[in-house]
Amino acid sequence: MKRFFDAELETFRSRLILMGETAIRQVRDAVKALVEADIGLADRVIAADDELDMLEVQIDDEAVRYMNLRAPVATELRMVIVGMKASHDLERVGDEATSIAKRSVRLSAEPPLKPYVDIPRMAGMALEMLRDALDCFLNGDSEKALSVCRRDAEVDQINKQLYRELTSYMIEKPGTISRALELMFISKSIERIADHATNIAEEMIYLAKGKVVRHTDEVKKSSISSTSQH
Amino acid sequence: MTHEPVSMETPTSPTRPNIPLASVPGSASMPAVGTTLIDIQNVDFYYSASKALHGITLQIPEKQVTAFIGPSGCGKSTLLRCFNRMNDLIDGTRVDSGSIRIRGVDIYRRDVDVIELRKRVGMVFQKSNPFPKSIYENIIYGLRLQGVKDKSRLDEVVEKSLRGAALWDEVKDRLHTSGLSLSGGQQQRLCIARTIAVEPEIILMDEPCSALDPIATAKVEELIHELKMKYTIVIVTHNMQQAARCSDRTAFFYLGKLIEYSPTRTIFMNPENPQTEAYVSGRFG
């Protein structure tokens, strides 16, 4: 039986998907701006952050309204709760993309410290995690969501490796400190993006199964140590 | 085949020291909260040729609130009325197979004293039905039938029951006015007071708030919450949020079948059956 307010939930869902797509585009463009030293693209990323902020506010507003007036239960209630939490994570992903874009503008003024290999690779992994987490929202595939959680440790590992490498640069050549620090923060931003993707994936498991997997062995299983040093 | 007569009275009854169906509230022999009080096994029920319940099996725990939900005609009230054999009053009805046991005693055994059963298993109906008597007389009606005449005991029961039904403060100065002079919500609480006056073990409630306004409903729900400290409550409701607010366990029925029976939190947060989900979400029914 269709209810007269079903369209509201559909709009809510579509808005979250739009927010996910926008966040993915922001991260991809920010990293591209870094690698290609494209200041124009970086500026567009910085300007577009408002879109994500607005979407988050709209999603919050719609979720509160829906809970207040429609008294959802079961899957619907989980959908609204998960939507609110995921939109918060996506807004933070946008903030990290903006941070990468700002740093790429500053880095573009100097020659690259080293060829950008690890950072695009790491960003590719984080983006894939985000994409998979959002796919789980679309098709309820909680197995895929679980794999996102487990992949987080690999991104953490690259971040640590970059941290060690960039620290060596700074010790050996103090003239590289400002560039190395910018890259270190960028690496950290990507690592945070993967963390947000993990949060979203965990929420999607909750949505699909009604089961909380955050901070459980289930999501840590078969992952390498994910303790962050920074 | 003959059976020993089975009493529905408490073990403290001075008249019939038979097999107890109920124990005294608060006594040391009282099982821990959560133990099964009503055990329904594979019950089929008929209204003449029409089968209203199909192989119902569920266990109702003691001193908890169990809600029955489901669309009209799904059999929830029929099952509720089986617990005190109210259906016996309707011609052509029968529990065709299976058993309903209260504390292990099959209440459909031929030698069960139905009057005693109904003392142990009280009932509150959709429409409040005070007798056209004073508030005081409404409360002591059951005790009068039992032949209790001691004025001080009757006074005590009236106060205790009205306090138990959260009505005492509102009516203590007019106990001898008609029960029908009370508001709808007060009348319903008067009926609850009348039910608890005979110290039942189980209280069945068949849509007790459907005729009440939100304030009176809130008072009855508050009362249900307090009553479960002493009584086992089974409530039939069409108000899903009421089931969510008041009950510990919820059973969903559809077309005479038990579809899902789980802790209320599970039914409303993560039901196993898609039909349950559709019903609690208001998508069908």
Short mmCIF file of C-alpha atoms in Angstrom, two decimals:
data_model
loop_
_atom_site.label_atom_id
_atom_site.label_comp_id
_atom_site.label_asym_id
_atom_site.label_seq_id
_atom_site.Cartn_x
_atom_site.Cartn_y
_atom_site.Cartn_z
CA MET A 1 0.00 0.00 0.00
CA LYS A 2 1.41 3.33 -1.06
CA ARG A 3 1.21 6.17 1.41
CA PHE A 4 0.74 9.81 0.44
CA PHE A 5 4.06 10.77 2.06
CA ASP A 6 6.22 8.04 0.48
CA ALA A 7 7.61 10.65 -1.93
CA GLU A 8 9.14 12.53 1.00
CA LEU A 9 11.30 9.56 1.89
CA GLU A 10 12.27 9.15 -1.75
CA THR A 11 13.36 12.79 -1.90
CA PHE A 12 15.37 12.31 1.28
CA ARG A 13 17.07 9.28 -0.22
CA SER A 14 17.83 11.06 -3.50
CA ARG A 15 19.32 14.00 -1.66
CA LEU A 16 21.67 11.74 0.26
CA ILE A 17 22.77 10.07 -2.99
CA LEU A 18 23.35 13.50 -4.55
CA MET A 19 25.41 14.49 -1.52
CA GLY A 20 27.50 11.32 -1.86
CA GLU A 21 28.13 11.97 -5.55
CA THR A 22 29.06 15.59 -4.82
CA ALA A 23 31.49 14.57 -2.07
CA ILE A 24 33.16 12.02 -4.37
CA ARG A 25 33.51 14.63 -7.10
CA GLN A 26 35.02 17.12 -4.64
CA VAL A 27 37.68 14.66 -3.46
CA ARG A 28 38.51 13.52 -6.99
CA ASP A 29 38.85 17.13 -8.21
CA ALA A 30 40.90 18.22 -5.19
CA VAL A 31 43.45 15.45 -5.76
CA LYS A 32 43.47 16.16 -9.50
CA ALA A 33 44.13 19.85 -8.76
CA LEU A 34 47.12 18.79 -6.64
CA VAL A 35 48.59 16.39 -9.17
CA GLU A 36 48.07 18.71 -12.13
CA ALA A 37 48.78 21.92 -10.17
CA ASP A 38 45.46 23.21 -11.47
CA ILE A 39 44.65 26.29 -9.38
CA GLY A 40 41.40 26.94 -11.22
CA LEU A 41 40.10 23.47 -10.38
CA ALA A 42 41.23 23.86 -6.77
CA ASP A 43 39.31 27.14 -6.52
CA ARG A 44 36.19 25.49 -7.90
CA VAL A 45 36.47 22.74 -5.28
CA ILE A 46 36.78 25.35 -2.52
CA ALA A 47 33.75 27.28 -3.83
CA ALA A 48 31.63 24.12 -4.22
CA ASP A 49 31.94 23.16 -0.56
CA ASP A 50 28.88 25.28 0.15
CA GLU A 51 26.79 22.81 -1.88
CA LEU A 52 27.62 20.02 0.53
CA ASP A 53 27.01 22.22 3.54
CA MET A 54 23.58 23.15 2.23
CA LEU A 55 22.72 19.52 1.45
CA GLU A 56 23.63 18.52 4.98
CA VAL A 57 21.34 21.19 6.43
CA GLN A 58 18.50 20.13 4.12
CA ILE A 59 18.92 16.45 5.00
CA ASP A 60 18.92 17.23 8.73
CA ASP A 61 15.85 19.37 8.33
CA GLU A 62 13.97 16.75 6.33
CA ALA A 63 14.96 13.97 8.73
CA VAL A 64 13.73 15.88 11.78
CA ARG A 65 10.52 16.80 9.99
CA TYR A 66 9.91 13.21 8.88
CA MET A 67 10.52 11.79 12.35
CA ASN A 68 8.31 14.44 13.88
CA LEU A 69 5.35 14.17 11.55
CA ARG A 70 5.49 10.65 10.13
CA ALA A 71 6.66 8.67 13.19
CA PRO A 72 8.70 6.18 11.15
CA VAL A 73 9.55 2.72 12.48
CA ALA A 74 11.76 -0.20 11.46
CA THR A 75 13.68 0.23 8.16
CA GLU A 76 12.29 3.72 7.61
CA LEU A 77 13.42 4.91 11.00
CA ARG A 78 16.86 3.43 10.43
CA MET A 79 16.97 5.08 7.01
CA VAL A 80 16.31 8.51 8.49
CA ILE A 81 18.81 8.08 11.32
CA VAL A 82 21.46 6.66 9.01
CA GLY A 83 20.79 9.43 6.48
CA MET A 84 21.46 12.09 9.10
CA LYS A 85 24.67 10.45 10.26
CA ALA A 86 25.94 9.72 6.76
CA SER A 87 25.26 13.29 5.65
CA HIS A 88 27.40 14.53 8.52
CA ASP A 89 30.24 12.26 7.39
CA LEU A 90 29.84 13.42 3.79
CA GLU A 91 29.98 17.05 4.87
CA ARG A 92 33.27 16.28 6.63
CA VAL A 93 34.53 14.56 3.50
CA GLY A 94 33.79 17.82 1.69
CA ASP A 95 35.76 19.76 4.30
CA GLU A 96 38.75 17.45 3.78
CA ALA A 97 38.49 17.96 0.01
CA THR A 98 38.50 21.74 0.55
CA SER A 99 41.54 21.41 2.78
CA ILE A 100 43.37 19.38 0.07
CA ALA A 101 42.38 21.98 -2.54
CA LYS A 102 43.74 24.86 -0.44
CA ARG A 103 47.01 23.06 0.16
CA SER A 104 47.31 22.19 -3.53
CA VAL A 105 47.06 25.91 -4.36
CA ARG A 106 49.94 26.64 -2.00
CA LEU A 107 51.97 23.67 -3.29
CA SER A 108 51.47 24.73 -6.90
CA ALA A 109 53.67 27.77 -6.25
CA GLU A 110 56.73 25.52 -5.78
CA PRO A 111 58.18 22.59 -7.68
CA PRO A 112 56.82 19.22 -6.52
CA LEU A 113 58.79 17.66 -3.68
CA LYS A 114 58.47 14.29 -5.38
CA PRO A 115 56.35 12.71 -8.09
CA TYR A 116 52.81 12.28 -6.78
CA VAL A 117 52.31 8.51 -6.79
CA ASP A 118 51.25 7.40 -3.34
CA ILE A 119 48.80 10.23 -2.72
CA PRO A 120 46.69 9.59 -5.88
CA ARG A 121 46.84 5.84 -5.14
CA MET A 122 45.68 6.39 -1.58
CA ALA A 123 42.99 8.82 -2.76
CA GLY A 124 41.84 6.23 -5.33
CA MET A 125 41.42 3.68 -2.55
CA ALA A 126 39.52 6.12 -0.32
CA LEU A 127 37.26 7.11 -3.23
CA GLU A 128 36.56 3.50 -4.02
CA MET A 129 35.60 2.96 -0.38
CA LEU A 130 33.24 5.93 -0.51
CA ARG A 131 31.74 4.69 -3.77
CA ASP A 132 31.18 1.20 -2.34
CA ALA A 133 29.67 2.57 0.86
CA LEU A 134 27.19 4.59 -1.21
CA ASP A 135 26.45 1.59 -3.43
CA CYS A 136 25.46 -0.23 -0.26
CA PHE A 137 22.96 2.53 0.39
CA LEU A 138 21.54 1.96 -3.08
CA ASN A 139 21.40 -1.82 -3.05
CA GLY A 140 21.66 -2.84 0.61
CA ASP A 141 24.75 -5.01 0.02
CA SER A 142 26.07 -5.30 3.57
CA GLU A 143 28.89 -7.70 2.57
CA LYS A 144 30.37 -4.99 0.40
CA ALA A 145 29.97 -2.52 3.25
CA LEU A 146 31.90 -4.86 5.51
CA SER A 147 34.74 -4.98 2.97
CA VAL A 148 34.89 -1.16 3.05
CA CYS A 149 35.45 -1.29 6.79
CA ARG A 150 38.25 -3.79 6.37
CA ARG A 151 40.00 -1.78 3.64
CA ASP A 152 40.38 1.23 5.93
CA ALA A 153 43.51 -0.29 7.45
CA GLU A 154 45.26 -0.33 4.05
CA VAL A 155 44.76 3.42 3.67
CA ASP A 156 46.03 3.95 7.20
CA GLN A 157 49.11 1.97 6.28
CA ILE A 158 49.94 4.17 3.29
CA ASN A 159 49.41 7.26 5.42
CA LYS A 160 51.93 5.97 7.96
CA GLN A 161 54.40 5.11 5.24
CA LEU A 162 54.08 8.62 3.77
CA TYR A 163 54.51 10.12 7.21
CA ARG A 164 57.82 8.29 7.65
CA GLU A 165 58.99 9.19 4.16
CA LEU A 166 58.11 12.89 4.50
CA THR A 167 59.73 13.04 7.94
CA SER A 168 62.98 11.80 6.35
CA TYR A 169 62.73 14.56 3.70
CA MET A 170 62.37 17.18 6.42
CA ILE A 171 65.33 15.85 8.42
CA GLU A 172 67.58 15.62 5.41
CA LYS A 173 66.54 18.88 3.71
CA PRO A 174 64.98 21.50 5.99
CA GLY A 175 64.14 23.51 2.87
CA THR A 176 61.43 20.93 2.10
CA ILE A 177 59.67 21.32 5.44
CA SER A 178 56.78 23.53 4.29
CA ARG A 179 56.02 21.34 1.25
CA ALA A 180 56.45 18.11 3.22
CA LEU A 181 54.08 19.37 5.92
CA GLU A 182 51.45 20.29 3.32
CA LEU A 183 51.72 16.78 1.85
CA MET A 184 51.58 15.22 5.29
CA PHE A 185 48.30 17.04 5.99
CA ILE A 186 46.94 16.04 2.60
CA SER A 187 47.79 12.43 3.34
CA LYS A 188 46.06 12.78 6.69
CA SER A 189 43.00 14.29 4.98
CA ILE A 190 42.75 11.29 2.66
CA GLU A 191 43.13 8.96 5.60
CA ARG A 192 40.25 10.82 7.28
CA ILE A 193 38.14 10.49 4.12
CA ALA A 194 38.63 6.72 4.30
CA ASP A 195 37.56 6.87 7.95
CA HIS A 196 34.36 8.69 6.97
CA ALA A 197 33.74 6.10 4.23
CA THR A 198 34.12 3.43 6.92
CA ASN A 199 31.63 5.22 9.17
CA ILE A 200 29.16 5.40 6.31
CA ALA A 201 29.66 1.73 5.49
CA GLU A 202 29.02 0.82 9.13
CA GLU A 203 25.84 2.87 9.04
CA MET A 204 24.75 1.08 5.88
CA ILE A 205 25.18 -2.27 7.62
CA TYR A 206 22.95 -0.93 10.39
CA LEU A 207 20.42 0.17 7.80
CA ALA A 208 20.41 -3.18 6.02
CA LYS A 209 20.55 -5.47 9.04
CA GLY A 210 19.56 -3.40 12.07
CA LYS A 211 22.82 -4.47 13.64
CA VAL A 212 25.46 -2.15 15.12
CA VAL A 213 28.93 -3.21 13.96
CA ARG A 214 30.87 -0.12 15.02
CA HIS A 215 33.86 -0.92 17.21
CA THR A 216 33.28 -4.66 16.94
CA ASP A 217 35.64 -7.43 15.92
CA GLU A 218 33.48 -8.05 12.88
CA VAL A 219 34.71 -4.89 11.17
CA LYS A 220 38.26 -5.22 12.44
CA LYS A 221 38.62 -8.86 11.41
CA SER A 222 41.29 -9.53 8.82
CA SER A 223 42.41 -5.91 8.86
CA ILE A 224 45.94 -4.94 9.61
CA SER A 225 46.63 -2.66 12.52
CA SER A 226 44.81 0.58 11.98
CA THR A 227 46.16 2.59 14.87
CA SER A 228 46.80 6.07 13.63
CA GLN A 229 49.84 7.91 14.87
CA HIS A 230 48.67 11.38 13.96
CA MET B 1 -11.70 -39.43 31.61
CA THR B 2 -11.95 -37.54 34.89
CA HIS B 3 -9.60 -35.05 36.45
CA GLU B 4 -9.10 -33.71 39.92
CA PRO B 5 -11.04 -30.46 40.33
CA VAL B 6 -8.75 -27.56 39.62
CA SER B 7 -9.08 -24.38 41.60
CA MET B 8 -8.22 -20.98 40.28
CA GLU B 9 -7.73 -19.66 43.77
CA THR B 10 -4.53 -18.68 45.45
CA PRO B 11 -2.83 -21.12 47.81
CA THR B 12 -3.86 -18.90 50.70
CA SER B 13 -7.53 -19.49 50.05
CA PRO B 14 -9.03 -20.81 53.27
CA THR B 15 -11.79 -22.62 51.41
CA ARG B 16 -10.06 -24.62 48.68
CA PRO B 17 -6.53 -25.85 49.17
CA ASN B 18 -6.49 -27.37 45.69
CA ILE B 19 -3.92 -27.25 42.93
CA PRO B 20 -2.99 -23.58 42.74
CA LEU B 21 -3.33 -21.82 39.42
CA ALA B 22 -1.90 -18.67 40.86
CA SER B 23 0.44 -17.78 43.63
CA VAL B 24 0.18 -14.81 45.94
CA PRO B 25 1.79 -11.70 44.51
CA GLY B 26 5.01 -11.05 46.33
CA SER B 27 5.21 -14.52 47.84
CA ALA B 28 8.52 -16.34 47.98
CA SER B 29 7.27 -18.96 45.54
CA MET B 30 6.77 -16.33 42.84
CA PRO B 31 8.90 -17.20 39.83
CA ALA B 32 11.33 -14.63 38.56
CA VAL B 33 10.02 -11.94 36.24
CA GLY B 34 10.06 -13.13 32.66
CA THR B 35 8.99 -16.70 33.28
CA THR B 36 6.11 -17.96 31.18
CA LEU B 37 2.73 -17.44 32.77
CA ILE B 38 0.42 -18.17 29.84
CA ASP B 39 1.56 -20.95 27.55
CA ILE B 40 -0.37 -21.20 24.30
CA GLN B 41 0.38 -24.27 22.22
CA ASN B 42 -0.88 -24.80 18.70
CA VAL B 43 -4.33 -23.37 19.29
CA ASP B 44 -7.01 -23.55 16.58
CA PHE B 45 -10.19 -21.63 17.29
CA TYR B 46 -13.53 -21.67 15.48
CA TYR B 47 -16.59 -19.47 15.34
CA SER B 48 -18.95 -22.23 14.19
CA ALA B 49 -17.46 -23.37 10.86
CA SER B 50 -15.18 -20.39 10.50
CA LYS B 51 -11.61 -20.89 11.64
CA ALA B 52 -10.44 -17.72 13.39
CA LEU B 53 -7.09 -18.86 14.82
CA HIS B 54 -4.63 -21.14 13.08
CA GLY B 55 -2.14 -23.06 15.20
CA ILE B 56 -1.19 -20.23 17.54
CA THR B 57 1.82 -20.93 19.74
CA LEU B 58 3.28 -18.31 22.05
CA GLN B 59 4.38 -17.85 25.61
CA ILE B 60 3.37 -14.81 27.62
CA PRO B 61 5.84 -13.85 30.34
CA GLU B 62 4.86 -12.95 33.84
CA LYS B 63 4.74 -9.35 35.03
CA GLN B 64 5.35 -7.92 31.63
CA VAL B 65 3.10 -6.16 29.17
CA THR B 66 2.44 -8.12 26.01
CA ALA B 67 0.74 -6.30 23.12
CA PHE B 68 -1.30 -7.96 20.38
CA ILE B 69 -1.39 -5.97 17.17
CA GLY B 70 -2.80 -6.63 13.72
CA PRO B 71 -5.54 -5.45 11.38
CA SER B 72 -9.21 -5.91 12.27
CA GLY B 73 -10.33 -9.50 12.07
CA CYS B 74 -6.83 -10.94 12.53
CA GLY B 75 -7.82 -12.86 15.68
CA LYS B 76 -6.03 -10.85 18.35
CA SER B 77 -9.17 -10.17 20.43
CA THR B 78 -10.34 -13.74 19.92
CA LEU B 79 -7.10 -15.04 21.38
CA LEU B 80 -7.27 -12.55 24.25
CA ARG B 81 -10.76 -13.72 25.11
CA CYS B 82 -9.54 -17.32 25.18
CA PHE B 83 -7.40 -16.52 28.23
CA ASN B 84 -10.42 -16.12 30.52
CA ARG B 85 -12.76 -18.22 28.41
CA MET B 86 -14.93 -15.24 27.52
CA ASN B 87 -15.52 -16.90 24.17
CA ASP B 88 -17.46 -19.62 25.98
CA LEU B 89 -20.27 -17.07 26.19
CA ILE B 90 -20.60 -17.03 22.39
CA ASP B 91 -22.55 -19.93 20.88
CA GLY B 92 -20.73 -22.12 18.43
CA THR B 93 -17.21 -21.14 19.46
CA ARG B 94 -14.59 -23.72 20.33
CA VAL B 95 -10.90 -24.20 20.90
CA ASP B 96 -10.57 -27.08 18.51
CA SER B 97 -7.05 -28.21 19.23
CA GLY B 98 -4.00 -27.23 21.19
CA SER B 99 -3.86 -25.99 24.75
CA ILE B 100 -3.74 -22.81 26.80
CA ARG B 101 -2.05 -23.25 30.14
CA ILE B 102 -1.81 -20.74 32.93
CA ARG B 103 0.92 -21.74 35.38
CA GLY B 104 0.88 -25.14 33.82
CA VAL B 105 -2.86 -25.75 34.22
CA ASP B 106 -4.85 -26.28 31.04
CA ILE B 107 -7.68 -23.76 31.43
CA TYR B 108 -9.87 -25.64 28.96
CA ARG B 109 -9.96 -28.75 31.09
CA ARG B 110 -13.57 -29.62 31.72
CA ASP B 111 -13.22 -29.43 35.48
CA VAL B 112 -11.73 -25.94 35.56
CA ASP B 113 -13.93 -23.55 37.50
CA VAL B 114 -14.52 -20.80 34.94
CA ILE B 115 -15.75 -18.29 37.51
CA GLU B 116 -12.54 -18.73 39.46
CA LEU B 117 -10.56 -18.44 36.24
CA ARG B 118 -12.18 -15.10 35.47
CA LYS B 119 -11.32 -13.87 38.96
CA ARG B 120 -7.69 -14.68 38.28
CA VAL B 121 -7.82 -13.26 34.76
CA GLY B 122 -9.53 -9.87 34.78
CA MET B 123 -10.59 -7.96 31.74
CA VAL B 124 -10.93 -4.34 30.71
CA PHE B 125 -12.93 -3.58 27.58
CA GLN B 126 -12.77 -1.07 24.77
CA LYS B 127 -15.75 0.86 26.05
CA SER B 128 -15.73 1.57 29.76
CA ASN B 129 -18.63 -0.30 31.36
CA PRO B 130 -19.14 0.78 34.96
CA PHE B 131 -22.20 -0.68 36.63
CA PRO B 132 -25.00 1.87 37.20
CA LYS B 133 -24.00 2.02 40.82
CA SER B 134 -21.83 4.21 42.99
CA ILE B 135 -18.07 4.32 42.55
CA TYR B 136 -17.75 2.46 45.84
CA GLU B 137 -20.21 -0.26 44.86
CA ASN B 138 -18.52 -0.71 41.49
CA ILE B 139 -15.24 -1.52 43.18
CA ILE B 140 -16.61 -3.95 45.75
CA TYR B 141 -19.02 -5.69 43.38
CA GLY B 142 -16.79 -8.72 43.03
CA LEU B 143 -16.15 -8.93 46.76
CA ARG B 144 -19.86 -8.66 47.52
CA LEU B 145 -20.44 -11.62 45.19
CA GLN B 146 -17.87 -13.50 47.20
CA GLY B 147 -19.90 -12.69 50.33
CA VAL B 148 -17.46 -10.25 51.91
CA LYS B 149 -19.39 -7.99 54.32
CA ASP B 150 -16.71 -6.59 56.60
CA LYS B 151 -17.03 -2.81 56.11
CA SER B 152 -13.47 -2.00 57.08
CA ARG B 153 -12.12 -4.59 54.62
CA LEU B 154 -14.36 -3.26 51.86
CA ASP B 155 -13.23 0.31 52.58
CA GLU B 156 -9.65 -0.82 52.46
CA VAL B 157 -10.10 -2.59 49.11
CA VAL B 158 -11.86 0.45 47.63
CA GLU B 159 -9.04 2.79 48.59
CA LYS B 160 -6.32 0.35 47.55
CA SER B 161 -7.93 -0.38 44.19
CA LEU B 162 -8.64 3.25 43.39
CA ARG B 163 -5.10 4.18 44.34
CA GLY B 164 -3.84 1.29 42.21
CA ALA B 165 -5.83 2.67 39.28
CA ALA B 166 -4.55 6.22 39.93
CA LEU B 167 -8.11 7.43 40.53
CA TRP B 168 -8.25 7.82 44.30
CA ASP B 169 -7.30 11.49 44.49
CA GLU B 170 -9.91 12.41 41.91
CA VAL B 171 -12.85 10.57 43.49
CA LYS B 172 -12.10 10.12 47.19
CA ASP B 173 -14.63 12.82 48.16
CA ARG B 174 -17.46 11.40 46.09
CA LEU B 175 -17.23 7.65 46.44
CA HIS B 176 -20.98 7.31 46.71
CA THR B 177 -21.84 9.16 43.53
CA SER B 178 -22.63 7.17 40.41
CA GLY B 179 -19.76 5.67 38.47
CA LEU B 180 -21.50 6.89 35.35
CA SER B 181 -20.96 10.51 36.45
CA LEU B 182 -17.23 10.20 35.81
CA SER B 183 -15.49 11.25 32.59
CA GLY B 184 -14.64 8.60 29.97
CA GLY B 185 -11.03 8.32 31.11
CA GLN B 186 -12.06 8.14 34.77
CA GLN B 187 -14.68 5.49 33.96
CA GLN B 188 -12.05 3.39 32.26
CA ARG B 189 -9.75 3.71 35.27
CA LEU B 190 -12.74 2.84 37.49
CA CYS B 191 -13.13 -0.36 35.46
CA ILE B 192 -9.43 -1.09 35.95
CA ALA B 193 -9.86 -0.44 39.70
CA ARG B 194 -12.84 -2.83 39.71
CA THR B 195 -10.72 -5.42 37.94
CA ILE B 196 -7.82 -5.20 40.39
CA ALA B 197 -10.13 -5.20 43.43
CA VAL B 198 -10.43 -8.99 43.20
CA GLU B 199 -6.63 -9.27 42.97
CA PRO B 200 -6.30 -11.01 39.62
CA GLU B 201 -2.99 -12.27 38.39
CA ILE B 202 -3.54 -11.33 34.77
CA ILE B 203 -5.28 -8.28 33.30
CA LEU B 204 -6.53 -8.50 29.74
CA MET B 205 -7.15 -5.18 28.02
CA ASP B 206 -9.06 -5.06 24.76
CA GLU B 207 -8.32 -1.67 23.16
CA PRO B 208 -8.64 0.08 26.51
CA CYS B 209 -7.87 3.56 25.18
CA SER B 210 -9.59 3.61 21.82
CA ALA B 211 -12.47 5.71 23.15
CA LEU B 212 -10.30 8.04 25.22
CA ASP B 213 -8.74 11.41 24.51
CA PRO B 214 -4.92 11.76 24.54
CA ILE B 215 -4.75 12.93 28.17
CA ALA B 216 -6.91 10.07 29.45
CA THR B 217 -4.92 7.70 27.21
CA ALA B 218 -1.65 8.92 28.74
CA LYS B 219 -3.05 8.29 32.23
CA VAL B 220 -4.10 4.74 31.36
CA GLU B 221 -0.71 4.08 29.74
CA GLU B 222 1.02 5.40 32.85
CA LEU B 223 -1.18 3.08 34.87
CA ILE B 224 -0.32 0.10 32.68
CA HIS B 225 3.34 0.85 33.33
CA GLU B 226 2.75 0.84 37.08
CA LEU B 227 0.44 -2.18 37.09
CA LYS B 228 3.02 -4.44 35.50
CA MET B 229 4.97 -4.39 38.74
CA LYS B 230 2.20 -6.58 40.19
CA TYR B 231 0.25 -7.98 37.27
CA THR B 232 0.77 -9.64 33.94
CA ILE B 233 -0.91 -7.55 31.27
CA VAL B 234 -2.00 -8.50 27.77
CA ILE B 235 -3.25 -5.62 25.69
CA VAL B 236 -4.91 -5.58 22.29
CA THR B 237 -4.38 -2.27 20.55
CA HIS B 238 -4.79 -0.69 17.15
CA ASN B 239 -2.57 2.14 18.21
CA MET B 240 0.91 1.12 17.13
CA GLN B 241 2.62 3.82 19.11
CA GLN B 242 0.75 2.67 22.19
CA ALA B 243 2.10 -0.85 21.71
CA ALA B 244 5.57 0.65 21.24
CA ARG B 245 5.29 2.80 24.36
CA CYS B 246 3.61 0.38 26.74
CA SER B 247 4.61 -3.17 25.94
CA ASP B 248 7.65 -5.32 26.55
CA ARG B 249 6.75 -7.87 23.89
CA THR B 250 4.58 -7.56 20.83
CA ALA B 251 2.79 -10.20 18.81
CA PHE B 252 1.66 -9.40 15.27
CA PHE B 253 -1.30 -11.36 13.92
CA TYR B 254 -2.63 -11.51 10.38
CA LEU B 255 -5.55 -13.54 9.10
CA GLY B 256 -5.72 -15.64 12.24
CA LYS B 257 -2.02 -16.49 12.24
CA LEU B 258 0.76 -15.33 14.51
CA ILE B 259 3.23 -13.75 12.11
CA GLU B 260 5.87 -12.52 14.51
CA TYR B 261 6.33 -12.39 18.27
CA SER B 262 9.37 -10.59 19.61
CA PRO B 263 10.52 -7.98 22.08
CA THR B 264 8.68 -4.77 21.22
CA ARG B 265 11.94 -3.06 20.39
CA THR B 266 12.65 -5.65 17.71
CA ILE B 267 9.15 -5.43 16.22
CA PHE B 268 9.42 -1.68 15.80
CA MET B 269 13.13 -1.37 15.05
CA ASN B 270 14.06 -4.44 13.08
CA PRO B 271 11.22 -6.91 12.50
CA GLU B 272 12.13 -10.19 10.88
CA ASN B 273 9.02 -10.62 8.80
CA PRO B 274 8.30 -8.26 5.88
CA GLN B 275 4.56 -8.40 6.68
CA THR B 276 5.26 -7.16 10.19
CA GLU B 277 7.42 -4.37 8.81
CA ALA B 278 4.70 -3.36 6.33
CA TYR B 279 2.08 -3.32 9.08
CA VAL B 280 4.03 -1.35 11.69
CA SER B 281 5.10 1.12 8.98
CA GLY B 282 1.45 1.64 8.02
CA ARG B 283 1.95 0.20 4.55
CA PHE B 284 -0.87 -2.30 4.86
CA GLY B 285 -3.63 -3.34 7.20
#
